[in-house]
Coordinates of C-alpha atoms and ligand atoms in Angstrom, one line a residue:
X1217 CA 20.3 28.4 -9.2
X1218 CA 18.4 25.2 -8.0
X1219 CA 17.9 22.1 -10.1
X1220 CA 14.0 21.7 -10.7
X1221 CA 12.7 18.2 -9.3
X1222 CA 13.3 15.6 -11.6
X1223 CA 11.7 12.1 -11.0
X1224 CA 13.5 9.3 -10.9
X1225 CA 10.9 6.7 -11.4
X1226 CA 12.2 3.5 -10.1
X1227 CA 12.8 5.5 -6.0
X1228 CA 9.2 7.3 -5.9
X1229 CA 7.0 5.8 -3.7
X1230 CA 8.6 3.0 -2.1
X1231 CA 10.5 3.2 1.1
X1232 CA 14.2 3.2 -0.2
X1233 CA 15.3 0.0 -0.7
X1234 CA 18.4 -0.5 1.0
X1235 CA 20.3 -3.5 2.3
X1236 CA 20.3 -4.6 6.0
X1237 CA 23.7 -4.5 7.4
X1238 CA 23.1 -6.8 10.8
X1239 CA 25.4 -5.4 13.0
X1240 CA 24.1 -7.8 15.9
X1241 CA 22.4 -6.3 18.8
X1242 CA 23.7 -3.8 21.4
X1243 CA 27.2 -4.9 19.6
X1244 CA 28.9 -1.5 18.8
X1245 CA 31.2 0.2 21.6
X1246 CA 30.3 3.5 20.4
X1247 CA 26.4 4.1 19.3
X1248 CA 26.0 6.8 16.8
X1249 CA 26.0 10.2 17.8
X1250 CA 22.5 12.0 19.4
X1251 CA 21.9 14.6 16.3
X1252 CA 19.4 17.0 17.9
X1253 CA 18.2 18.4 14.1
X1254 CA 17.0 15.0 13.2
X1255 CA 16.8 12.8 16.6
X1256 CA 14.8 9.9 15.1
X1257 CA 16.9 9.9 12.1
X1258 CA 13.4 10.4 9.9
X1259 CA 16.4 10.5 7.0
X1260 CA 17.1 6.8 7.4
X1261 CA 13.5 6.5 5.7
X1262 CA 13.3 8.9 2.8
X1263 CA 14.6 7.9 -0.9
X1264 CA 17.3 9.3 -2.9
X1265 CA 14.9 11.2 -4.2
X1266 CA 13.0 12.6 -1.3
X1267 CA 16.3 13.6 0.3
X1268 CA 17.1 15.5 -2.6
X1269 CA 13.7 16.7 -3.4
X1270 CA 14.2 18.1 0.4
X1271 CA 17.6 19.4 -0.3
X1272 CA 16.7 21.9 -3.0
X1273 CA 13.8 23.5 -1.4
X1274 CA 15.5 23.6 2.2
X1275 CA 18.4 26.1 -0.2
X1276 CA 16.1 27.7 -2.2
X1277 CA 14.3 28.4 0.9
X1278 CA 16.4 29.2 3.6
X1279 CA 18.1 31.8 0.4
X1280 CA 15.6 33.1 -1.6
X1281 CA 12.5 32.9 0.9
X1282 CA 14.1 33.8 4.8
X1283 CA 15.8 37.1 3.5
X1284 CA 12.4 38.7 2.6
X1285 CA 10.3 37.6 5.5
X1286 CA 10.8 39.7 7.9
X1287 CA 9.5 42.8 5.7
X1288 CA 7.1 41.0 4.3
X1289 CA 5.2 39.9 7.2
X1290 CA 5.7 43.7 8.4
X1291 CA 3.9 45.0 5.5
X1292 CA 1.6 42.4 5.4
X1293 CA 2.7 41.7 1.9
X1294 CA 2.7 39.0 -0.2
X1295 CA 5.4 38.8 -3.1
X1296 CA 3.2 36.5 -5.6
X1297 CA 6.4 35.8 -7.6
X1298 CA 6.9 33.5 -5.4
X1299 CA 4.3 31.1 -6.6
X1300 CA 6.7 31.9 -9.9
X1301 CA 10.1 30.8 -8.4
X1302 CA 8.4 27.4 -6.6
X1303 CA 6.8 27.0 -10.4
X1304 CA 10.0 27.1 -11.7
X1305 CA 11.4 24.3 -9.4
X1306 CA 8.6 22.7 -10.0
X1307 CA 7.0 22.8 -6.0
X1308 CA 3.5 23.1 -6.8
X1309 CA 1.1 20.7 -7.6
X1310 CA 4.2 18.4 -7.3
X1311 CA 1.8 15.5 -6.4
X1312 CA 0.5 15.5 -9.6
X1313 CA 1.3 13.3 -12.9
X1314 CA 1.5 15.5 -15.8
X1315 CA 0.4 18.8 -17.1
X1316 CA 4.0 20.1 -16.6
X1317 CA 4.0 19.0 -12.6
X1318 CA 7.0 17.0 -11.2
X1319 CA 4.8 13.6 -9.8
X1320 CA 6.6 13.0 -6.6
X1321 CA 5.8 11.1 -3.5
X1322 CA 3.3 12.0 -1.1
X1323 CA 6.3 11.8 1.2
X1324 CA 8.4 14.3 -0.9
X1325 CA 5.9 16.7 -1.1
X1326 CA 5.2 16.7 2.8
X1327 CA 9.3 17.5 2.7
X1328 CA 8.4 20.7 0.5
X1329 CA 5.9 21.9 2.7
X1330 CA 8.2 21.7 5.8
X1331 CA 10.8 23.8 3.9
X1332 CA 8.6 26.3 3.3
X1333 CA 7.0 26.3 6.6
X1334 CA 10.2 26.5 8.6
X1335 CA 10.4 30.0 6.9
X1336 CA 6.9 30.9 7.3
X1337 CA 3.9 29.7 7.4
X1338 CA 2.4 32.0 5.4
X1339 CA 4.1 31.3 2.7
X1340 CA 3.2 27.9 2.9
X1341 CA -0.5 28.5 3.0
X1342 CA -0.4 30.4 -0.6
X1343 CA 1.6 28.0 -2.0
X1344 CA -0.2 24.9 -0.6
X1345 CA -4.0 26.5 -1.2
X1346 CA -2.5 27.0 -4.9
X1347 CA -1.2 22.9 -5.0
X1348 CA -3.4 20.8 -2.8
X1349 CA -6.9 22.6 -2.8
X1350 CA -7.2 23.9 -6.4
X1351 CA -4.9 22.1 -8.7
X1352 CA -5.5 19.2 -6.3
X1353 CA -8.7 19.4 -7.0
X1354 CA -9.0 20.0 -10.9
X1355 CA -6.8 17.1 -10.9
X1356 CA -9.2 15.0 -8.8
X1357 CA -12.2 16.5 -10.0
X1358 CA -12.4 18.6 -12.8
X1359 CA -13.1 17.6 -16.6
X1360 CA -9.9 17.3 -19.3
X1361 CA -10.6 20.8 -20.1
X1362 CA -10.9 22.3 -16.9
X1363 CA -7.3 20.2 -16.6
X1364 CA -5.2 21.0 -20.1
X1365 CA -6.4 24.8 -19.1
X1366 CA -6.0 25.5 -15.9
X1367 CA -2.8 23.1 -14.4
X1368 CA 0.2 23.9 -16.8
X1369 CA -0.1 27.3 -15.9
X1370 CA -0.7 27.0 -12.3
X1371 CA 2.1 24.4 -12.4
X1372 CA 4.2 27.7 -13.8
X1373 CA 2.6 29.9 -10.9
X1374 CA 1.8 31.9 -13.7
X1375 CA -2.3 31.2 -12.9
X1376 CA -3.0 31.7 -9.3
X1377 CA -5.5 30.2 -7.3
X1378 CA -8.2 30.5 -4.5
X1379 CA -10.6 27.8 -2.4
X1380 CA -13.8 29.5 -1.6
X1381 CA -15.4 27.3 1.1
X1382 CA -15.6 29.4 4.5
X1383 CA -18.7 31.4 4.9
X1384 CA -18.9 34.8 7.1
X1385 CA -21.7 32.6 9.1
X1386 CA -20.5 29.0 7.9
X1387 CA -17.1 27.7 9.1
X1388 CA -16.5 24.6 10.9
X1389 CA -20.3 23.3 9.8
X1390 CA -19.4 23.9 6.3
X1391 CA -22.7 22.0 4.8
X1392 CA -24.6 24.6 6.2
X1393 CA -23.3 27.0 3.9
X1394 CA -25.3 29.9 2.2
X1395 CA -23.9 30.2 -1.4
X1396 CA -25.9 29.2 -3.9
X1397 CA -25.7 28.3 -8.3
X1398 CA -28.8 29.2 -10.0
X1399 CA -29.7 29.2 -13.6
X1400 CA -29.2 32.7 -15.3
X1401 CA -31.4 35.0 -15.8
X1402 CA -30.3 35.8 -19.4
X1403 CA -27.5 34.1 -20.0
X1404 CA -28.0 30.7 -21.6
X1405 CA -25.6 27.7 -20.6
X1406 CA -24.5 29.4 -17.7
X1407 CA -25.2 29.9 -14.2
X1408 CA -25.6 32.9 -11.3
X1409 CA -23.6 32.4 -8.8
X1410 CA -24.6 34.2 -5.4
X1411 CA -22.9 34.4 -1.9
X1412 CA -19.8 35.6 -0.1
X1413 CA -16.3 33.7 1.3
X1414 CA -14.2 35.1 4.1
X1415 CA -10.9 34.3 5.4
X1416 CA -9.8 33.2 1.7
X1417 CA -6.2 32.9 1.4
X1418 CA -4.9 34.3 -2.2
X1419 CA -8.7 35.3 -2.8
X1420 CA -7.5 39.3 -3.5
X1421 CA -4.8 38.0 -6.3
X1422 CA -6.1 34.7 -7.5
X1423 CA -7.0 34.3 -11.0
X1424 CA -9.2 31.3 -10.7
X1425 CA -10.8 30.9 -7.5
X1426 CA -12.3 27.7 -6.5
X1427 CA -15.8 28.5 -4.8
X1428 CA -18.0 25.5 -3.2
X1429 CA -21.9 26.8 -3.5
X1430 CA -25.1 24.6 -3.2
X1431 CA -26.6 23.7 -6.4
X1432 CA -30.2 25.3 -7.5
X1433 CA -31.7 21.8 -8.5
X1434 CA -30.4 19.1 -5.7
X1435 CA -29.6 21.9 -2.9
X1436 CA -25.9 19.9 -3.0
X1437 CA -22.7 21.7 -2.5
X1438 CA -21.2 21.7 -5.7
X1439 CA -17.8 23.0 -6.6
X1440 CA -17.6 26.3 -9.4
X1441 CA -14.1 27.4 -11.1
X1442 CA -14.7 31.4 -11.3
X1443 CA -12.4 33.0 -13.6
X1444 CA -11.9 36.5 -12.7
X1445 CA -10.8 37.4 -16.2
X1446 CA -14.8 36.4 -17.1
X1447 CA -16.9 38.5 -14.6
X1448 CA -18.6 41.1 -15.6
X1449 CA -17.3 44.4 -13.0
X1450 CA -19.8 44.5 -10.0
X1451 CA -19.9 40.6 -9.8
X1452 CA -17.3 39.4 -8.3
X1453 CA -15.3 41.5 -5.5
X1454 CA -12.2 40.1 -3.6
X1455 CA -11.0 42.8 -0.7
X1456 CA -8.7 42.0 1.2
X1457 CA -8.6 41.4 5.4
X1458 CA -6.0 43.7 6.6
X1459 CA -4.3 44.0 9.7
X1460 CA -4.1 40.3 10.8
X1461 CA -2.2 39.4 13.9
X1462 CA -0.5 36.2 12.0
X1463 CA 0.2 34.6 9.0
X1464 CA 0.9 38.4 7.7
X1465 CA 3.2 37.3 4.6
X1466 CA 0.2 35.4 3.2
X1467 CA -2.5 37.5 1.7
X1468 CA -6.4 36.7 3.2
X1469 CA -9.5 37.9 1.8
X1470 CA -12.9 37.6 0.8
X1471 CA -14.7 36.5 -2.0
X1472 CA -18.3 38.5 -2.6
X1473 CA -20.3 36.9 -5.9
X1474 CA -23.3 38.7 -7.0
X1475 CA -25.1 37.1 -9.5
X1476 CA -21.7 36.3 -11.2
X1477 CA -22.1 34.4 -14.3
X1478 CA -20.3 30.9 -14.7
X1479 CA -20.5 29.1 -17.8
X1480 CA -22.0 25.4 -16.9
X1481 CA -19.3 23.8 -18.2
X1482 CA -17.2 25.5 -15.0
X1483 CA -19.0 23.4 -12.6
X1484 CA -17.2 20.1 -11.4
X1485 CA -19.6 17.4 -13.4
X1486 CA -19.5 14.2 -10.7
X1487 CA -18.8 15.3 -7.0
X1488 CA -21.5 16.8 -5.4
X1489 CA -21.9 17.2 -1.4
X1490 CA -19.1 17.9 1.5
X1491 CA -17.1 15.1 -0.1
X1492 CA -15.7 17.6 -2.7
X1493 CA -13.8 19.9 -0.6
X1494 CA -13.3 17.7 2.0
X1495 CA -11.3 15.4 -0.5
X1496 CA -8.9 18.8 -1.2
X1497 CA -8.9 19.6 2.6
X1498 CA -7.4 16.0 3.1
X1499 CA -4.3 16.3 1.1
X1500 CA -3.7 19.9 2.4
X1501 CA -4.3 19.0 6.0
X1502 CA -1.6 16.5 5.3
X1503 CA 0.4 19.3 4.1
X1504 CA 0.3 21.8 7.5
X1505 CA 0.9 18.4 9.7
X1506 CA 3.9 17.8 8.2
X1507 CA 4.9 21.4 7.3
X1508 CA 4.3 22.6 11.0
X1509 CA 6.9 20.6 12.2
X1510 CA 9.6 22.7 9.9
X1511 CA 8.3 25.8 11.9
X1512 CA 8.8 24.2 15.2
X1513 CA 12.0 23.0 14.1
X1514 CA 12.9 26.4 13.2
X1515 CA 11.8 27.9 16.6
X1516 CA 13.6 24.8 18.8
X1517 CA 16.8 26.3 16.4
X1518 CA 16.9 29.6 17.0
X1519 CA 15.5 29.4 20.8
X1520 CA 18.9 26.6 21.5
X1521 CA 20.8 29.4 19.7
X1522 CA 19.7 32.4 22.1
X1523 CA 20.1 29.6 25.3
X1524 CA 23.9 28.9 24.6
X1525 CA 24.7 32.4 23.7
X1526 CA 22.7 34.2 26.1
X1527 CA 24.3 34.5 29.6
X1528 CA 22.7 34.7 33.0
X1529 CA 23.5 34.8 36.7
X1530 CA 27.8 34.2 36.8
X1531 CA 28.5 34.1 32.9
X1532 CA 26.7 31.2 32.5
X1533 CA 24.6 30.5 29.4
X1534 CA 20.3 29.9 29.8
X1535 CA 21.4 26.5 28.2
X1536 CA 23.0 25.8 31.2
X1537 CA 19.6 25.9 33.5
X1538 CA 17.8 22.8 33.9
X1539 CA 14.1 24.4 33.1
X1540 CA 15.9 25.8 29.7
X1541 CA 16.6 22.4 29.0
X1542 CA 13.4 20.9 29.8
X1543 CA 11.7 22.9 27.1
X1544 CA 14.1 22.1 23.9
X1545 CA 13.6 18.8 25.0
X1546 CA 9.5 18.8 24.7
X1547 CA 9.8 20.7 21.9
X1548 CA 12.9 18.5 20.2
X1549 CA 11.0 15.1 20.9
X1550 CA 7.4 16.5 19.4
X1551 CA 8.9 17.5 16.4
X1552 CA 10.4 14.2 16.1
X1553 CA 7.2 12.4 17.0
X1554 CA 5.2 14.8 14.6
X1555 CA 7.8 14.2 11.5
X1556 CA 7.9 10.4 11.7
X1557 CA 4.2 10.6 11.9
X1558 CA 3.7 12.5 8.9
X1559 CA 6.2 10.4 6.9
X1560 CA 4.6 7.1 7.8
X1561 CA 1.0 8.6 6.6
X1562 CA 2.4 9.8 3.6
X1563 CA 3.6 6.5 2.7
X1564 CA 0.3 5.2 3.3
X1565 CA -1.1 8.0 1.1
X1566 CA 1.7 6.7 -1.7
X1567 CA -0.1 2.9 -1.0
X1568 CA -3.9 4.8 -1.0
X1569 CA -4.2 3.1 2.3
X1570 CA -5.1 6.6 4.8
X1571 CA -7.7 7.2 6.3
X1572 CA -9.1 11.0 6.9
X1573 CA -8.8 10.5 10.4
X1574 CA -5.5 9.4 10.1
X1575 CA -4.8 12.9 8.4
X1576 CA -7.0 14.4 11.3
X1577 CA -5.1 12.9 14.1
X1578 CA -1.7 14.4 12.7
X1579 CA -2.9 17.5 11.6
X1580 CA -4.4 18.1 15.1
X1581 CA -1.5 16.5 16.8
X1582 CA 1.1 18.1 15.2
X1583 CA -0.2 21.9 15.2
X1584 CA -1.6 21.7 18.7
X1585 CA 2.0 20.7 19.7
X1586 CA 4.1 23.3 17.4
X1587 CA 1.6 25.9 19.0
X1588 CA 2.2 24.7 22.6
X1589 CA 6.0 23.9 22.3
X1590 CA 6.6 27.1 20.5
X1591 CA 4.8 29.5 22.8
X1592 CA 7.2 27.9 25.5
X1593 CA 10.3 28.4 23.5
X1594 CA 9.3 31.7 23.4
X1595 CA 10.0 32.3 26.9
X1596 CA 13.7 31.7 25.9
X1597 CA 14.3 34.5 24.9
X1598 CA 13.1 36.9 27.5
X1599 CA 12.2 40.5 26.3
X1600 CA 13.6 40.3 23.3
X1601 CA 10.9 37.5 22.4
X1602 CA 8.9 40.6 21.9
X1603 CA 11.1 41.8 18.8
X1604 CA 10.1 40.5 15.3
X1605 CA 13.7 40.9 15.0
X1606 CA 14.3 37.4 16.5
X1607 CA 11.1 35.3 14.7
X1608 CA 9.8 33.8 17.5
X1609 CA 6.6 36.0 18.3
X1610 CA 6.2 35.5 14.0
X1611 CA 5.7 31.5 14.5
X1612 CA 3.4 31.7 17.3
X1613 CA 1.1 34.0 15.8
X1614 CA 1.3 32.0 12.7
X1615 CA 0.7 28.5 14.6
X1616 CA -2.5 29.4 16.1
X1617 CA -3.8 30.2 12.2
X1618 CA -2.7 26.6 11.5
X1619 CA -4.1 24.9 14.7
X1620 CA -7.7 27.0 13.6
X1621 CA -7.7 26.7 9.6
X1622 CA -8.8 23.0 7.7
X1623 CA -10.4 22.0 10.8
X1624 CA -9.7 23.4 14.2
X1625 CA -8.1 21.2 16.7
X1626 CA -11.5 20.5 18.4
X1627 CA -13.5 19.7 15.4
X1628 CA -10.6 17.5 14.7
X1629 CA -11.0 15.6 18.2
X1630 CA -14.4 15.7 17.2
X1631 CA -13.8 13.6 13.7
X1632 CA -11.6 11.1 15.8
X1633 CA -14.1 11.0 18.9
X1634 CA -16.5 9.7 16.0
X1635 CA -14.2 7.5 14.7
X1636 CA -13.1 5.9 18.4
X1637 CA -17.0 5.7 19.6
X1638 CA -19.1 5.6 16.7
X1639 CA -20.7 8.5 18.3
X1640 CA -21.7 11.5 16.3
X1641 CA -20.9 14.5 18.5
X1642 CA -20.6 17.4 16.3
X1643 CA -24.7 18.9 16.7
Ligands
LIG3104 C1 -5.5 33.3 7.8 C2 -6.6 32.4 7.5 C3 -6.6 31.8 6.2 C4 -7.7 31.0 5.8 N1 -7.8 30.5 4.6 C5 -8.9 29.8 4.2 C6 -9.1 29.4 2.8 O1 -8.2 29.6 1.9 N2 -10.3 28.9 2.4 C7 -11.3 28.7 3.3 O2 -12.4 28.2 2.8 N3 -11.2 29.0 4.6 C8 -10.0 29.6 5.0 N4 -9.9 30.0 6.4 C9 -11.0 29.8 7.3 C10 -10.8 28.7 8.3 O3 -10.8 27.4 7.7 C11 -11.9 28.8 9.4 O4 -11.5 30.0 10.1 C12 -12.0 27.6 10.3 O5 -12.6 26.5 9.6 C13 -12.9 27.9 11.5 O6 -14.1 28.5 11.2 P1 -14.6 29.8 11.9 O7 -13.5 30.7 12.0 O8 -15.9 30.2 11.3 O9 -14.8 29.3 13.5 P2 -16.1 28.7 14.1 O10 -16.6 27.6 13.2 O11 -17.1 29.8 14.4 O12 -15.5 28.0 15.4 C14 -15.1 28.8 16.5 C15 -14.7 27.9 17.6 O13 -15.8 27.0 18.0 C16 -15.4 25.7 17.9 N5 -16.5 24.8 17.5 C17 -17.3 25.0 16.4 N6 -18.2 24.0 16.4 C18 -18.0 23.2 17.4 C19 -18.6 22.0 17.9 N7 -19.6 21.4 17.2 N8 -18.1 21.5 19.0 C20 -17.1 22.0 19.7 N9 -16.5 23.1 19.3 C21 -16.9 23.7 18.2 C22 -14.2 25.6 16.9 O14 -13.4 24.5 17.1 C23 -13.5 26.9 17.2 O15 -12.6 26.8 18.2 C24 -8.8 30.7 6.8 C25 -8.7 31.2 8.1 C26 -7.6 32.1 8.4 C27 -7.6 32.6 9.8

């Protein structure tokens, strides 16, 4: 079994506090030893806390997770008692204070993500929609009600959860979107909700899903907690998207609404306009930059593995060959970069001191390189690259979902091209 997170309140958000040792400059005979899993020691800057935080979901992962991947992403199935086993170790929503959710560092739950992602992506996407973009949101935007109902249970991963914000003609320009919340027909205090969601990760098994439609009065994107327990039959559909090329053990769907009732009261009361979801799409970009680099930390693992057991030309291994080592290299160093990155925004998180771009340069940064390094490492190993066997060819599918979702890299360059020249260039 794995101990749940338990906070230890005095180590959360600062840097650990440890003494300086001067050992004088360039004085030791023997520097410390290269360790290729960590080569910037990113460890030297995590808490007691974070590093154990880190060490029960690496274990519960790399046990629990990594045995039923493989079949899962060959069914295209997604197990959601998962959601149940990181509720019980208390993973989601693990940003949050209270309402039964563990309150760590933005720091420590970036260290969650990458455990998760260095199994699969996938299964980070379920679990992060679930934590950053709807409990993350009640938290940040919904009333006491909408909070002491919905976030103990999807704290348990009993409740599960959907963001509705991607429209079949609406997906990088998100304001244009089509959805709209009139008042009902017949039905007072409530509204009618009208439109349809695609590419909705959890949408075919969530219970509350999370749907951003403009509001009848102000035409301002507003954002509506649809219970599915309350529709009426016929008014709110959630098929599923089969047959996707990555991202396979995460389930994707769509969310139609046809004049779906919503009490009022289900309506966020003060955030109106992009700054809604784009607040949730913050914290769970953060989430993919920092959770990518445990995927391309997996793949620069397994693709040294193949390289010093695989043998070539005389006996001797692939590691051997220079161009063999030129590509764990990139791929070694990037991580590196991408994971001291993410910790040093995450700290500024824990101070309140980021700035979306800074989320925007990492997010774009780090996927665009797990994508690129991967896809290289891939050559490693050869034919049998084309196996599912060997997990490869299962993180490069899944990185190209995470350079495109929350922002594709180019509408990315586009937020920081704004940022650099205070030059709009998006239309
Ligand atoms: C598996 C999966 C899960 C997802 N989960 C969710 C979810 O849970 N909730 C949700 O709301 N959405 C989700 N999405 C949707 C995702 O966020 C969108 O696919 C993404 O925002 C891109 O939108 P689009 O696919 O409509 O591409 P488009 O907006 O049509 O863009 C296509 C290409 O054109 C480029 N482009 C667009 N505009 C410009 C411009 N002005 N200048 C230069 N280039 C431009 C883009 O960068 C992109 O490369 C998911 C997607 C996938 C694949």
């Amino acid at each position: 079994m794995y101990r749940p997170l338990i906070r230890n309140t005095a180590s959360h958000c600062a840097v650990a506090a440890r003494p300086i040792a001067c050992k004088g400059y360039a004085s030791s005979a023997t520097p410390p030893p290269f360790n290729w899993e960590d080569p910037l020691n990113a460890k030297s800057l995590l808490t007691e806390e974070e590093i154990a935080i880190s060490e029960t979901t690496e274990a519960y992962c790399q046990e629990r997770l990594l045995p039923r991947v493989l079949q899962a992403y060959r069914d295209e199935h997604y197990d959601k008692t998962i959601l149940e086993e990181m509720g019980e170790l208390g993973l989601l929503g693990a940003t949050i204070k209270g309402y039964g959710c563990a309150g760590v560092s933005n720091v420590a739950s970036g260290l969650i993500t990458k455990a998760v992602e260095r199994v699969d992506s996938g299964y980070r996407s379920g679990m992060s929609v679930q934590s950053s973009l709807v409990m993350g949101a009640i938290d940040m935007f919904g009333t006491k009600e909408h909070k002491d109902k919905f976030l103990p249970s999807m704290a348990k991963g009993k409740l599960l959860g959907a963001f509705g914000l991607t429209e079949p003609n609406h997906g990088s320009d998100p304001g244009a979107m089509e959805a709209v919340a009139k008042p009902h027909p017949t039905k007072k205090g409530y509204l009618s909700l009208s439109g349809s969601k695609t590419w909705i990760t959890n949408s075919p098994i969530a219970d509350v899903l999370l749907v951003w439609a403009k509001y009848h009065e102000t035409g301002k994107i507003r954002g509506f907690l649809v219970e599915r327990s309350q529709c009426p039959p016929g008014t709110l559909e959630t098929p599923a998207i089969k047959n996707k090329n990555g991202l396979r053990a995460s389930l994707t769907g769509m969310i139609h609404l046809d004049e779906c009732p919503i009490p009022e009261a289900n309506m966020f009361p003060d955030v109106e306009g992009l700054r809604g979801p784009f607040s949730c799409l913050n914290n769970a970009r953060y989430g993919i930059a920092f959770g990518i680099t445990g995927a391309l930390e997996d793949a620069i693992a397994r693709a040294r593995t193949y390289a010093l057991e695989r043998k070539q030309f005389k006996g001797n291994p692939l590691a051997k060959y220079q161009l063999v080592q030129k590509k764990l290299a990139d791929a070694t160093t990037d991580a590196a970069f991408g994971t001291l990155a993410a910790i040093q925004v995450g700290r500024l998180k824990d101070m309140g001191e980021e700035a979306p771009e800074m989320i925007s340069m990492i997010k774009r940064q780090n996927c665009d390189r797990a994508l690129w390094n991967a896809r290289v490492l891939q050559e490693i190993f050869g034919g049998n690259a084309a196996s599912d066997e060997y997990a490869i060819g299962r993180h490069v599918a899944n990185m190209y979902v995470t350079q495109t979702y929350e922002g594709q890299s180019d509408i990315h360059s586009l937020i920081l091209g704004r940022a650099i020249t205070g030059v709009q260039a998006f239309c």
